[in-house]
Structure formats: C-alpha cells, structure tokens
Amino acid sequence: MSLYYRLFILALFLFGGAFATARYAGGETDAPAPLMAQVYQAAEFSSLQQVVGLNDDMWRDMPAASINLGFSDDHVWVRMPLSQLPFDYQRQPWILELGYPLLDHIELYIMHGDVVLLHTDAGNDLPYSSRPLAVPEFAFPVPPLSQAQWLYLYVHSESSVQIPIRTFPEQNYWQQRVGEVTFDAAFHAILFSMLAYNLLIFLLSRDLIFFLYSLSIGAFAMMMAALHGWTYALLWPESPHLNDLAILLSLALSEAFLALFGVSFLRLRKLHPRAFMLYSSYVVSALIFAVLAFYLPYHTMIRLLTGQAVLMSLSALALGQLLWWQTRSRDVFLFFLAAFSLLIGLFLYAMQKFGVIPVNVVTEHAAELGSIILVVLLALSMAERHNRERQARLAAQDVIINMQREANAVLDQKVRERTEDLELLNQRLREESTTDALTRVRNRRYFDQRFYTLYQDAFRQQTPLALLLIDIDHFKQFNDTHGHQLGDTVLQKVAQTMQQAIKRPQDSVYRYGGEEFAILLPNTDESGAIQVAELVRQRIERLRLEHEGQILSLTVSVGLCAAIPPQRDQQEVLYQQADKALYLAKDQGRNRSCALPLSIPDSQQQSR
C-alpha cells in the first residue's frame, strides 16, 4: 500500500472516530451522570416572573453541558435545579461557566422559589471589564447560599446560541483552566510558528505562494482567537462591537487568502481556467462579505461566510482529487488531504453551530484540529512542491551548465584560433613594418630599435658589440648605366650574400638606406668583426651578374667599430666611428674594410 493511501486512511480513521464521538457524545459511560437542564425559547421576550410561572410541559430537557440551539433569534431561558450539583453548593463558593464566549446578552438568577437570591448580568455586548471574572468565557462566581434551589439563565445572541453549562467548586475551577489555556496557547503557537516560518521562507525565496500561505495562517489565527474570546480580552476589551466585526473580517480574509493560495499553488489560471474562475469568485465574494460586515447583522454574515467556507472546502476536495488523478504528484495529494481534513473539521464545527450535533470537546475543537492538520499538510505539500521544483531547477541548471560548457569550449576554441590567427597576423604585420620590401632584410626602423637594445645589453654585461656599415661601391653610376631594375637585383643579391655570410642567430643584417647596409654582431670584438667584414666583402666581390651579354661584378666598402661600451646611451658614438671607418675605406680606394676604435669625447666623459 502506498504512502498516499496510508495517509488517507489515517485521516479517515481520525475523523471517523471524531465524528462518532461527536455524534454519540453523552452515551453510556462510567463517569457521573451529566447535569440536566430545561430550556424554554420563544420569539418574544418573557420576564423572569413570567418564566418562573410557566408550566413544566413548556420546558425541554437537555444535557446542561451541550445546550445548542444553533443560529436563532429567539429569546432563550434555561433553568436547572441546583440539587443535582455534585458538590455542596450551599456551604462553599462555586463557579458557573458558560463555555461559549460569543453570547451577546446573559442574565443569571439564583432563586429560592420566586425570590431572587443572586442576579448578575454579562454578555459580549458589554465591556470586558464588566465581567464577573476576567476570562474569555463567561464565568460567574456564586457564594454559598443555603436557600438556593434553582438557577435561571436568560440568553439572547445574534451568534450561534450555545449554552454549555459547567459548574466547579471555586478551588477546582482555576485548575481546569490551566489545561484549556494551555491548549489554546499551544494551538496559536503552532499557527504563529508556521506563519513566521513561511514568512521567512518568502523573504528568502521571494515565492509569492509562501506569502499567501502566511496571510492565510495569520487571518485564520486571528479568527480562532476572536472565536475563543482572546482578541476581545487582550486587544479591545472596551469595544464590544469590534469582536463580532473581527470574527467576520478575519473569516472573510481567511477565505480570500486561502482561495488565492489555492489558485497560486495549483496553478489554476494555466491548468484549469474554470476552476480559476470559481476560486476567483470565492475571492471576490469574500472581499464583498468583508465590506458588508460593516453594515449587515452578524447573524446574517456569519451564515454566509460559514456556508462559503464549506463550499470552498468541498470544491478544494474535488479539485485536489481531480488534479491528483491527473498528475499523481505528492504535493497535490497532500493538498487534497489537507482540504479533506479542513472540510471534516468545518463540517463538525458548522453542524454544531447549527444545532445538528451536540456541543462537546470534539465538536468545539473540530475546526482547530482540522486547521492544524491543514497547516501541517499544506506545509508538507509546499515543501514537496519546493523540493520537486528545486530538483527540476537543478536538472535544468545541469543541462544549461553542460550546454554552457560546450558553448564555452567551442567559443574558447574559436577564440584560441582567432587569437592565434591575430597573433600570426600581428607578427606578420610587425615583420612587414620592420622588413625592407625589396631585399627582405630588416629596415632602418628595426635597426634603430635593435641597435639601442644591443648596446644597452653590452653595457650591462660589459661585452663587446660590433657595428659594420657596408656601402656598394659606385652603385649610383651602376644604377644609371644599367637601369633601376638591375639595380634592384643587385641590392637583393648583396643582401642575400650578407645573410649567408653571417652564421650566428644573434647576428643580423639591415638595409640602412639606399645602397647602404648594416650588420650588428653582439659579443664580437674588433678582430672577429674584421673577419666577418672581410668574408662579406670577398663573397660580394665574387658575385657575377649577367646582363645583356655582359658579366658584371660588384665591390663593397666596409667600415666597422667594435668595443665594450664604456657609457650608457652612447651608441651614437659607436655609429659615428663605424661611419668614419666607412669613409676611410672609400678614401683608401674602396673594396676594402677599415676599422676604428671607439673614442668618447672628453666633454661626454666629463658629463658621465
């Protein structure tokens, strides 16, 4: 058997037992025989003298503890012989309690024949401070009266006419009050703890359903506190008219908030438009009833609101069962079970108010029991819904995360490819911007950067740096004689020969401008630089170019300077010495290499 059916059968068992107890209360028991009273009710008011003189056949016998006439506008008299009290009322003070706190007008008479020994007025229409005892129910202290024979009560009320009579010796009354107050306190503590819990969940999750549920619990807790007289005792003790209004307003708001909660929880707007219209009508009618409560009599409004509460419970029960059959989800089943619990509780409570079943512990607290089960089951239902939606969100998040990871992986791959392409393109652009387009060796711009860097490195490391400046001999005359096209070919051949002549990776060739080239040789002294210069010169000298049947040859002049930099930022001096050496080679007949040492002018040495 599934968990659903076990819970359902448990609810049937509990409420079946409660209904049986309510229906057959007063059956055979080992307890002392209950007190009996006689009731007379009439549409017209009768005075005490008139009812004392009534014939016995005009009175109805009823158990004193369960007098319930339902909603009635009649004037009611109750009489009870004091001789049946189970204690010595003539020798000790005692308490008479009427356990329904909503009776509007009460008059108590203790009689000896037709002589009034004690008269006390009370009722919900009077300020709370006028009550004989400051308790939510009506309690009348009675002193020991040796001649007392009869108790007479006059009751008239717009609410349900319930007159549950209990009597206690004075010393016992306050002891039994402890248990009743504890029950009420525990009941409201449960409701307010659930209210606080759901408000906290709402503040954390911002889910409207928890807010609506909190409002429903708050309104219902206020209604039950008003029904049991606690709001009158604690909030507005000097304003009797507010208590009836508080009951009607809290009941109307409970119905409105519960209907809104049902609409939100069951998603009726989307899943069941007809049910959505029905529950929307409940909300509208409840709000209309809340407004009418300020103008219409209490007995009219309480009947309308109680009837709508039963209709809402029936429709919630039917709708919950239908949705459960369709979805088979736990949260809907728990909603159905909660509606069933509330329906049974309200049914017992309403039947008691209308006088169909007697007043006893079960019927008087049926609404509380049903509401507690409702609150717990709805909390479980929302927890189940929240957990299911959370799991669905987590599953959806996993799917989204996986999709995002895949998308990120694809994007990362594309970004890497694009980055590599861009880096390659930028590298090519950098190379193009620093490479001579004709000879494909580095240009003057790159030479200036590289020369500065190598000079700084040589200064820091105190290693020699060699600079070779190479100029093609008589290139302008050669270019004018044989044409610019052959001149370009010569420049290309010379650059290619220079690159082939140098062996080390750190050595580099540059086109400095026109027919002039430069070679930088890091960590190379003057003798090594002269060897490289001669190698370059000799290889170029051996070049042969064929043009229009002629064999043409070339020569170059090389000027160099190699030294360990004695100062920082003096690379211009190194260049000037290499340039002077180049002119010296030209002056000495060209096709040769000349070297000059690095010499720093005295003025620059003094400025170090």
Coordinates of C-alpha atoms in Angstrom, one line a residue:
M1 CA 0.0 0.0 0.0
S2 CA 1.4 3.4 -1.0
L3 CA 2.1 6.3 1.4
Y4 CA -0.8 8.2 -0.2
Y5 CA -3.4 5.6 0.8
R6 CA -1.9 5.2 4.3
L7 CA -2.2 8.9 5.0
F8 CA -5.7 9.0 3.6
I9 CA -6.9 6.0 5.6
L10 CA -5.3 7.6 8.7
A11 CA -7.2 10.8 8.2
L12 CA -10.4 8.8 7.7
F13 CA -9.7 6.9 10.9
L14 CA -9.1 10.0 12.9
F15 CA -12.0 12.0 11.7
G16 CA -14.3 8.9 11.7
G17 CA -13.5 8.5 15.4
A18 CA -14.0 12.2 16.0
F19 CA -17.4 12.2 14.2
A20 CA -18.5 9.1 16.1
T21 CA -17.5 10.7 19.4
A22 CA -19.3 13.9 18.4
R23 CA -22.5 12.1 17.2
Y24 CA -22.8 9.8 20.2
A25 CA -21.4 12.0 22.9
G26 CA -23.5 11.5 26.0
G27 CA -23.8 7.7 25.6
E28 CA -23.1 5.2 28.3
T29 CA -20.0 6.0 30.4
D30 CA -18.7 5.3 33.8
A31 CA -18.5 9.0 34.6
P32 CA -21.1 10.6 36.9
A33 CA -24.4 11.4 35.3
P34 CA -24.3 14.7 33.4
L35 CA -26.2 17.7 34.7
M36 CA -29.6 18.2 33.1
A37 CA -31.2 21.5 32.3
Q38 CA -34.6 22.7 30.9
V39 CA -34.8 25.1 28.0
Y40 CA -37.6 27.5 27.0
Q41 CA -37.3 29.6 23.9
A42 CA -39.8 32.0 22.3
A43 CA -39.8 34.7 19.7
E44 CA -41.0 37.3 22.2
F45 CA -39.2 38.3 25.4
S46 CA -40.5 36.9 28.6
S47 CA -39.7 38.3 32.0
L48 CA -38.3 36.3 34.9
Q49 CA -41.7 36.3 36.7
Q50 CA -43.3 35.0 33.5
V51 CA -40.9 32.1 33.0
V52 CA -41.0 31.2 36.7
G53 CA -44.7 30.7 36.3
L54 CA -44.5 28.6 33.2
N55 CA -45.9 25.1 33.2
D56 CA -43.4 22.3 33.2
D57 CA -44.5 21.0 29.9
M58 CA -43.3 24.2 28.2
W59 CA -39.7 23.3 29.1
R60 CA -37.5 21.0 27.1
D61 CA -35.0 18.7 28.9
M62 CA -31.4 19.0 27.6
P63 CA -27.9 18.0 28.9
A64 CA -26.6 21.1 30.5
A65 CA -23.1 20.7 29.0
S66 CA -24.3 20.6 25.4
I67 CA -27.2 23.0 25.0
N68 CA -27.0 24.1 21.4
L69 CA -29.9 25.8 19.6
G70 CA -27.9 26.9 16.5
F71 CA -28.4 30.3 14.9
S72 CA -31.6 31.5 16.4
D73 CA -33.1 34.9 17.1
D74 CA -35.3 33.5 19.9
H75 CA -35.2 34.6 23.5
V76 CA -33.9 31.6 25.5
W77 CA -34.4 30.8 29.1
V78 CA -32.6 27.9 30.9
R79 CA -33.4 26.6 34.3
M80 CA -31.6 24.0 36.3
P81 CA -32.2 22.6 39.8
L82 CA -29.2 23.1 41.9
S83 CA -29.8 19.9 43.9
Q84 CA -28.1 17.9 41.2
L85 CA -24.8 19.6 41.6
P86 CA -22.1 17.1 42.6
F87 CA -20.7 19.3 45.5
D88 CA -22.1 21.1 48.5
Y89 CA -23.1 24.4 46.8
Q90 CA -24.8 25.6 50.0
R91 CA -21.7 25.6 52.1
Q92 CA -18.9 26.5 49.6
P93 CA -18.4 29.1 46.9
W94 CA -18.6 27.8 43.3
I95 CA -18.3 28.9 39.7
L96 CA -20.8 28.7 36.9
E97 CA -19.2 28.7 33.5
L98 CA -20.8 29.2 30.1
G99 CA -18.2 27.8 27.7
Y100 CA -19.2 29.9 24.6
P101 CA -17.6 33.4 24.6
L102 CA -19.8 34.9 21.8
L103 CA -23.1 35.2 23.6
D104 CA -24.4 38.8 23.4
H105 CA -26.6 39.1 26.5
I106 CA -26.7 36.9 29.6
E107 CA -28.6 37.3 32.9
L108 CA -28.0 34.9 35.8
Y109 CA -30.5 34.4 38.6
I110 CA -30.1 32.1 41.7
M111 CA -33.6 31.6 43.0
H112 CA -35.4 30.3 46.1
G113 CA -39.0 29.8 44.9
D114 CA -39.8 33.1 43.2
V115 CA -37.3 35.0 45.4
V116 CA -34.1 36.2 43.7
L117 CA -31.0 35.4 45.8
L118 CA -28.4 36.5 43.3
H119 CA -28.6 38.4 40.0
T120 CA -25.7 39.0 37.6
D121 CA -25.6 40.4 34.0
A122 CA -22.9 39.7 31.4
G123 CA -22.5 39.2 27.7
N124 CA -20.5 40.1 24.7
D125 CA -22.3 43.4 24.3
L126 CA -20.8 44.7 27.5
P127 CA -17.3 45.9 28.1
Y128 CA -14.9 43.2 29.1
S129 CA -14.2 44.9 32.4
S130 CA -17.9 44.3 33.5
R131 CA -17.4 40.6 33.5
P132 CA -17.6 38.9 36.9
L133 CA -14.4 37.0 36.2
A134 CA -11.8 38.2 33.6
V135 CA -11.7 35.1 31.4
P136 CA -12.6 34.8 27.7
E137 CA -15.6 32.5 28.6
F138 CA -18.4 33.7 30.9
A139 CA -17.8 32.6 34.5
F140 CA -20.0 33.6 37.4
P141 CA -18.8 33.3 41.0
V142 CA -21.6 32.2 43.2
P143 CA -21.3 32.4 47.0
P144 CA -22.7 29.7 49.3
L145 CA -26.4 30.2 49.5
S146 CA -28.2 27.9 51.9
Q147 CA -31.6 28.5 50.5
A148 CA -30.7 28.4 46.8
Q149 CA -32.9 26.0 44.8
W150 CA -32.9 27.0 41.1
L151 CA -30.6 28.5 38.6
Y152 CA -32.2 30.6 35.8
L153 CA -30.3 31.9 32.7
Y154 CA -31.6 34.3 30.1
V155 CA -29.7 34.3 26.8
H156 CA -30.1 36.3 23.6
S157 CA -27.5 36.4 20.9
E158 CA -27.0 37.1 17.2
S159 CA -24.4 34.4 17.0
S160 CA -25.0 30.7 17.5
V161 CA -26.9 30.1 20.7
Q162 CA -24.7 27.7 22.6
I163 CA -25.0 27.5 26.3
P164 CA -22.6 24.7 27.5
I165 CA -23.0 24.9 31.3
R166 CA -20.3 23.6 33.7
T167 CA -20.1 24.0 37.4
F168 CA -17.0 23.8 39.6
P169 CA -16.1 24.3 43.2
E170 CA -14.2 27.5 43.3
Q171 CA -10.9 25.8 44.2
N172 CA -11.2 23.4 41.3
Y173 CA -12.1 26.0 38.6
W174 CA -8.7 27.5 38.2
Q175 CA -7.0 24.1 38.0
Q176 CA -9.1 23.1 35.0
R177 CA -8.5 26.5 33.4
V178 CA -4.8 25.7 33.1
G179 CA -5.4 22.8 30.7
E180 CA -7.7 24.8 28.5
V181 CA -5.4 27.9 28.3
T182 CA -2.5 25.6 27.6
F183 CA -4.4 24.0 24.7
D184 CA -5.3 27.4 23.2
A185 CA -1.8 28.7 23.7
A186 CA -0.3 25.6 22.0
F187 CA -2.8 25.9 19.1
H188 CA -1.9 29.5 18.4
A189 CA 1.8 28.9 19.0
I190 CA 1.7 26.3 16.2
L191 CA -0.1 28.7 13.9
F192 CA 2.2 31.6 14.6
S193 CA 5.3 29.5 14.3
M194 CA 4.1 28.3 10.9
L195 CA 3.3 31.9 10.0
A196 CA 6.8 33.0 11.0
Y197 CA 8.5 30.1 9.2
N198 CA 6.6 30.7 5.9
L199 CA 7.3 34.4 6.1
L200 CA 11.0 33.7 6.5
I201 CA 10.8 31.3 3.5
F202 CA 9.1 34.0 1.5
L203 CA 11.8 36.6 2.4
L204 CA 14.5 34.1 1.3
S205 CA 12.8 32.7 -1.8
R206 CA 10.5 35.6 -2.9
D207 CA 8.0 32.9 -3.8
L208 CA 4.5 34.5 -3.6
I209 CA 2.9 31.2 -2.6
F210 CA 4.6 31.3 0.8
F211 CA 3.4 34.9 1.4
L212 CA -0.2 34.0 0.6
Y213 CA 0.1 31.0 2.9
S214 CA 1.4 33.2 5.7
L215 CA -1.5 35.6 5.2
S216 CA -4.0 32.7 5.3
I217 CA -2.5 31.4 8.6
G218 CA -2.5 34.9 10.1
A219 CA -6.1 35.6 9.2
F220 CA -7.2 32.1 10.4
A221 CA -5.3 32.5 13.7
M222 CA -6.9 35.9 14.2
M223 CA -10.4 34.3 13.5
M224 CA -9.8 31.5 16.0
A225 CA -8.5 33.9 18.7
A226 CA -11.7 36.0 18.2
L227 CA -14.0 33.0 18.3
H228 CA -12.5 31.9 21.6
G229 CA -12.7 35.4 23.1
W230 CA -8.9 36.1 23.3
T231 CA -8.9 39.2 21.0
Y232 CA -11.7 40.7 23.0
A233 CA -9.9 40.1 26.2
L234 CA -6.5 41.3 25.0
L235 CA -6.9 43.7 22.2
W236 CA -10.1 45.7 22.5
P237 CA -11.7 44.9 25.9
E238 CA -13.7 48.2 26.0
S239 CA -15.1 47.9 22.4
P240 CA -17.6 45.1 22.4
H241 CA -18.8 45.8 18.8
L242 CA -15.2 45.2 17.4
N243 CA -15.2 41.5 18.4
D244 CA -18.1 40.4 16.1
L245 CA -16.6 42.6 13.3
A246 CA -13.1 41.0 13.9
I247 CA -14.6 37.5 13.6
L248 CA -16.4 38.3 10.3
L249 CA -13.4 40.2 8.8
S250 CA -10.8 37.5 9.8
L251 CA -13.1 34.7 8.4
A252 CA -13.6 36.6 5.2
L253 CA -9.9 37.3 4.8
S254 CA -9.1 33.7 5.6
E255 CA -11.3 32.6 2.8
A256 CA -9.9 35.1 0.4
F257 CA -6.3 34.3 1.2
L258 CA -6.9 30.5 1.1
A259 CA -8.6 30.9 -2.3
L260 CA -5.7 32.9 -3.6
F261 CA -3.3 30.4 -2.2
G262 CA -5.2 27.6 -4.0
V263 CA -5.1 29.5 -7.2
S264 CA -1.3 30.0 -6.9
F265 CA -0.4 26.6 -5.6
L266 CA -2.5 24.6 -8.1
R267 CA -1.7 27.0 -11.0
L268 CA -5.3 27.2 -11.8
R269 CA -5.0 30.1 -14.3
K270 CA -2.9 27.9 -16.5
L271 CA -4.1 24.4 -15.9
H272 CA -7.8 24.8 -15.1
P273 CA -9.4 28.1 -16.2
R274 CA -12.8 27.1 -15.0
A275 CA -11.6 26.3 -11.5
F276 CA -9.6 29.6 -11.7
M277 CA -12.9 31.4 -12.3
L278 CA -14.6 29.6 -9.4
Y279 CA -11.8 30.4 -7.0
S280 CA -11.7 34.0 -8.2
S281 CA -15.4 34.2 -7.4
Y282 CA -14.6 33.0 -3.9
V283 CA -12.0 35.7 -3.5
V284 CA -14.4 38.4 -4.8
S285 CA -17.3 37.2 -2.7
A286 CA -15.1 37.0 0.4
L287 CA -14.0 40.6 -0.1
I288 CA -17.6 41.7 -0.7
F289 CA -18.6 39.9 2.6
A290 CA -15.8 41.8 4.4
V291 CA -17.3 45.1 3.3
L292 CA -20.8 44.0 4.1
A293 CA -19.7 43.0 7.6
F294 CA -19.7 46.7 8.5
Y295 CA -23.4 47.1 7.6
L296 CA -25.3 43.8 7.8
P297 CA -26.2 41.9 11.0
Y298 CA -23.7 39.5 12.5
H299 CA -26.1 36.5 12.3
T300 CA -26.6 37.1 8.5
M301 CA -22.9 37.5 7.7
I302 CA -21.7 34.5 9.8
R303 CA -24.1 32.2 8.0
L304 CA -23.0 33.4 4.6
L305 CA -19.3 33.1 5.4
T306 CA -19.7 29.7 7.1
G307 CA -21.6 28.5 4.0
Q308 CA -18.9 29.7 1.7
A309 CA -16.2 28.1 3.8
V310 CA -18.0 24.7 3.4
L311 CA -18.4 25.3 -0.4
M312 CA -14.7 26.2 -0.7
S313 CA -13.7 23.0 1.2
L314 CA -15.9 20.8 -1.0
S315 CA -14.6 22.3 -4.2
A316 CA -10.9 22.1 -2.9
L317 CA -11.5 18.5 -2.1
A318 CA -13.0 17.7 -5.5
L319 CA -10.4 19.7 -7.3
G320 CA -7.5 18.2 -5.4
Q321 CA -8.8 14.7 -6.1
L322 CA -9.1 15.5 -9.8
L323 CA -5.6 17.0 -10.1
W324 CA -4.2 14.1 -8.1
W325 CA -5.7 11.6 -10.5
Q326 CA -4.3 13.6 -13.4
T327 CA -0.8 14.3 -12.1
R328 CA -0.2 11.7 -9.3
S329 CA 2.1 14.2 -7.6
R330 CA 2.7 14.1 -3.9
D331 CA 2.1 17.8 -3.4
V332 CA -1.3 17.7 -5.0
F333 CA -2.2 14.6 -2.9
L334 CA -1.2 16.4 0.3
F335 CA -3.3 19.4 -0.8
F336 CA -6.2 17.1 -1.3
L337 CA -5.7 15.5 2.1
A338 CA -5.4 19.0 3.7
A339 CA -8.7 20.1 2.1
F340 CA -10.3 16.9 3.3
S341 CA -9.1 17.5 6.9
L342 CA -10.3 21.1 6.9
L343 CA -13.7 20.0 5.4
I344 CA -14.3 17.5 8.1
G345 CA -13.3 19.9 10.8
L346 CA -15.5 22.7 9.4
F347 CA -18.4 20.2 8.9
L348 CA -18.3 19.2 12.5
Y349 CA -17.9 22.8 13.7
A350 CA -20.7 24.0 11.4
M351 CA -23.1 21.2 12.3
Q352 CA -22.5 22.1 16.0
K353 CA -23.2 25.8 15.3
F354 CA -26.4 25.0 13.5
G355 CA -27.5 22.7 16.4
V356 CA -27.4 19.4 14.4
I357 CA -24.9 17.7 16.8
P358 CA -24.2 18.5 20.4
V359 CA -21.5 20.6 21.9
N360 CA -18.6 18.7 23.3
V361 CA -14.8 18.7 23.3
V362 CA -14.6 17.2 19.8
T363 CA -17.1 19.4 18.0
E364 CA -16.0 22.5 19.8
H365 CA -12.4 22.0 18.7
A366 CA -13.1 20.3 15.4
A367 CA -12.1 23.5 13.4
E368 CA -8.8 23.8 15.4
L369 CA -8.0 20.1 14.8
G370 CA -8.8 20.4 11.1
S371 CA -6.9 23.6 10.7
I372 CA -3.8 22.2 12.5
I373 CA -3.8 19.2 10.1
L374 CA -4.4 21.6 7.2
V375 CA -1.5 23.8 8.2
V376 CA 0.9 20.8 8.6
L377 CA -0.2 19.1 5.4
L378 CA 0.0 22.3 3.3
A379 CA 3.4 22.9 4.8
L380 CA 4.4 19.4 3.7
S381 CA 2.8 20.0 0.3
M382 CA 4.7 23.2 -0.3
A383 CA 7.9 21.6 0.9
E384 CA 7.3 18.7 -1.5
R385 CA 6.5 21.2 -4.3
H386 CA 9.6 23.3 -3.5
N387 CA 11.8 20.2 -3.4
R388 CA 10.4 18.9 -6.7
E389 CA 10.8 22.3 -8.4
R390 CA 14.3 22.6 -6.8
Q391 CA 15.2 19.2 -8.3
A392 CA 13.8 20.3 -11.6
R393 CA 15.7 23.5 -11.5
L394 CA 18.9 21.7 -10.6
A395 CA 18.4 19.3 -13.5
A396 CA 17.7 22.2 -15.8
Q397 CA 20.7 24.0 -14.4
D398 CA 22.8 20.9 -15.1
V399 CA 21.6 20.9 -18.7
I400 CA 22.2 24.6 -19.0
I401 CA 25.6 24.3 -17.4
N402 CA 26.6 21.4 -19.8
M403 CA 25.3 23.4 -22.7
Q404 CA 27.2 26.4 -21.5
R405 CA 30.4 24.4 -21.0
E406 CA 30.1 23.0 -24.5
A407 CA 29.4 26.5 -25.9
N408 CA 32.3 27.9 -23.8
A409 CA 34.6 25.1 -25.1
V410 CA 33.6 25.9 -28.7
L411 CA 33.9 29.6 -28.0
D412 CA 37.3 29.1 -26.4
Q413 CA 38.5 27.0 -29.3
K414 CA 37.3 29.7 -31.7
V415 CA 38.9 32.4 -29.6
R416 CA 42.1 30.5 -29.5
E417 CA 42.0 30.0 -33.2
R418 CA 41.2 33.7 -33.8
T419 CA 43.9 34.7 -31.3
E420 CA 46.4 32.6 -33.0
D421 CA 45.4 34.0 -36.3
L422 CA 45.6 37.5 -34.9
E423 CA 48.9 36.9 -33.3
L424 CA 50.2 35.4 -36.6
L425 CA 48.8 38.4 -38.5
N426 CA 50.2 40.9 -36.0
Q427 CA 53.6 39.1 -36.2
R428 CA 53.5 39.4 -40.0
L429 CA 52.5 43.0 -39.7
R430 CA 55.3 43.7 -37.3
E431 CA 57.7 41.9 -39.6
E432 CA 56.4 43.8 -42.6
S433 CA 56.7 47.0 -40.8
T434 CA 60.3 46.3 -39.9
T435 CA 61.4 44.5 -43.1
D436 CA 62.6 46.1 -46.3
A437 CA 60.2 45.2 -49.0
L438 CA 62.9 44.8 -51.7
T439 CA 65.7 43.0 -50.0
R440 CA 63.7 41.2 -47.3
V441 CA 66.1 42.1 -44.6
R442 CA 65.3 44.3 -41.6
N443 CA 64.9 48.0 -42.3
R444 CA 66.3 51.2 -40.7
R445 CA 63.4 51.4 -38.2
Y446 CA 64.1 48.0 -36.8
F447 CA 67.9 48.7 -36.9
D448 CA 67.5 51.7 -34.6
Q449 CA 65.5 49.7 -32.0
R450 CA 67.8 46.7 -32.2
F451 CA 71.0 48.8 -32.1
Y452 CA 69.8 50.6 -28.9
T453 CA 68.8 47.3 -27.2
L454 CA 72.1 45.5 -28.0
Y455 CA 74.1 48.5 -26.9
Q456 CA 72.3 48.5 -23.5
D457 CA 72.8 44.8 -23.1
A458 CA 76.5 45.1 -24.0
F459 CA 76.9 47.9 -21.4
R460 CA 75.2 46.0 -18.6
Q461 CA 77.1 42.8 -19.4
Q462 CA 80.4 44.5 -20.4
T463 CA 80.7 42.6 -23.6
P464 CA 81.9 43.9 -27.0
L465 CA 79.5 45.0 -29.7
A466 CA 80.5 45.3 -33.3
L467 CA 78.8 47.5 -35.9
L468 CA 79.5 47.1 -39.7
L469 CA 78.4 49.7 -42.2
I470 CA 78.6 48.4 -45.8
D471 CA 78.2 50.6 -48.9
I472 CA 78.1 49.3 -52.5
D473 CA 80.8 50.9 -54.5
H474 CA 79.7 53.2 -57.4
F475 CA 76.2 52.0 -57.1
K476 CA 74.6 55.2 -58.4
Q477 CA 76.7 55.0 -61.5
F478 CA 76.0 51.3 -61.9
N479 CA 72.3 52.1 -61.5
D480 CA 72.3 54.9 -64.0
T481 CA 74.2 52.8 -66.5
H482 CA 72.3 49.5 -66.3
G483 CA 68.9 50.6 -65.2
H484 CA 67.0 50.6 -61.9
Q485 CA 65.7 47.1 -62.5
L486 CA 69.2 45.6 -62.4
G487 CA 70.0 47.9 -59.5
D488 CA 67.2 46.3 -57.5
T489 CA 68.6 42.9 -58.4
V490 CA 72.0 44.0 -57.2
L491 CA 70.5 45.1 -53.9
Q492 CA 68.8 41.8 -53.4
K493 CA 71.9 39.8 -54.3
V494 CA 74.0 41.8 -51.9
A495 CA 71.5 41.4 -49.0
Q496 CA 71.3 37.7 -49.7
T497 CA 75.0 37.3 -49.7
M498 CA 75.4 39.1 -46.4
Q499 CA 72.8 36.9 -44.7
Q500 CA 74.6 33.8 -46.0
A501 CA 77.9 35.2 -44.7
I502 CA 76.8 35.5 -41.0
K503 CA 76.4 32.3 -39.1
R504 CA 75.2 33.1 -35.6
P505 CA 71.5 33.5 -34.8
Q506 CA 72.1 36.7 -32.9
D507 CA 73.9 38.4 -35.8
S508 CA 71.6 40.4 -38.1
V509 CA 71.7 42.3 -41.4
Y510 CA 69.9 45.6 -42.1
R511 CA 69.2 47.8 -45.1
Y512 CA 70.2 51.2 -43.7
G513 CA 69.1 53.2 -46.7
G514 CA 69.7 53.2 -50.5
E515 CA 72.8 51.1 -51.2
E516 CA 74.0 51.2 -47.6
F517 CA 73.6 48.1 -45.3
A518 CA 74.5 47.5 -41.6
I519 CA 75.4 44.4 -39.7
L520 CA 75.2 44.1 -35.9
L521 CA 77.4 41.5 -34.2
P522 CA 76.8 41.1 -30.4
N523 CA 79.6 39.8 -28.2
T524 CA 82.1 40.3 -31.1
D525 CA 85.5 42.1 -30.7
E526 CA 87.3 44.0 -33.4
S527 CA 89.3 41.0 -34.8
G528 CA 86.1 39.0 -35.1
A529 CA 84.3 41.9 -36.7
I530 CA 87.1 42.3 -39.3
Q531 CA 86.9 38.6 -40.2
V532 CA 83.1 38.9 -40.8
A533 CA 83.7 42.2 -42.8
E534 CA 86.3 40.5 -45.0
L535 CA 84.1 37.5 -45.5
V536 CA 81.2 39.6 -46.6
R537 CA 83.4 41.8 -48.8
Q538 CA 85.1 38.8 -50.5
R539 CA 81.8 37.0 -51.2
I540 CA 80.3 40.1 -52.8
E541 CA 83.4 40.6 -54.8
R542 CA 83.0 37.1 -56.2
L543 CA 79.4 37.8 -57.3
R544 CA 78.8 37.8 -61.1
L545 CA 75.8 39.2 -62.8
E546 CA 74.9 38.6 -66.4
H547 CA 73.2 41.5 -68.1
E548 CA 72.7 41.9 -71.9
G549 CA 75.6 39.6 -72.7
Q550 CA 77.9 41.2 -70.2
I551 CA 79.3 39.8 -67.0
L552 CA 79.1 42.4 -64.3
S553 CA 80.9 42.4 -60.9
L554 CA 80.4 44.3 -57.6
T555 CA 82.5 45.5 -54.7
V556 CA 81.7 47.0 -51.3
S557 CA 83.4 49.1 -48.8
V558 CA 83.1 48.2 -45.1
G559 CA 83.6 50.5 -42.0
L560 CA 83.4 49.0 -38.6
C561 CA 83.8 49.8 -34.9
A562 CA 83.8 47.1 -32.2
A563 CA 84.2 47.9 -28.4
I564 CA 82.9 47.3 -24.9
P565 CA 80.5 50.3 -24.3
P566 CA 82.1 52.5 -21.6
Q567 CA 79.0 54.5 -21.1
R568 CA 75.2 54.1 -21.2
D569 CA 73.4 55.7 -24.1
Q570 CA 76.5 56.4 -26.2
Q571 CA 75.6 54.2 -29.2
E572 CA 75.7 57.3 -31.5
V573 CA 79.5 57.5 -30.9
L574 CA 79.8 53.8 -31.9
Y575 CA 77.8 54.5 -35.1
Q576 CA 79.9 57.7 -35.9
Q577 CA 83.1 55.7 -35.6
A578 CA 81.8 53.0 -37.9
D579 CA 80.7 55.7 -40.4
K580 CA 84.1 57.3 -40.3
A581 CA 85.7 54.0 -40.9
L582 CA 83.4 53.5 -43.9
Y583 CA 84.5 56.8 -45.4
L584 CA 88.1 55.9 -44.7
A585 CA 87.7 52.7 -46.7
K586 CA 86.2 54.7 -49.6
D587 CA 89.1 57.2 -49.4
Q588 CA 91.6 54.4 -49.5
G589 CA 90.3 53.1 -52.8
R590 CA 87.1 51.2 -51.9
N591 CA 86.6 47.4 -51.9
R592 CA 88.2 47.2 -48.5
S593 CA 87.4 47.0 -44.8
C594 CA 88.5 49.6 -42.3
A595 CA 88.1 49.6 -38.5
L596 CA 88.3 52.5 -36.0
P597 CA 88.3 52.2 -32.2
L598 CA 85.6 53.7 -30.0
S599 CA 86.7 57.0 -28.6
I600 CA 84.4 59.1 -26.3
P601 CA 85.0 62.9 -26.5
D602 CA 86.3 64.5 -23.3
S603 CA 83.2 66.6 -22.9
Q604 CA 81.0 63.5 -22.8
Q605 CA 83.3 61.7 -20.4
Q606 CA 83.2 64.6 -18.0
S607 CA 79.3 64.5 -18.2
R608 CA 79.2 60.9 -17.1

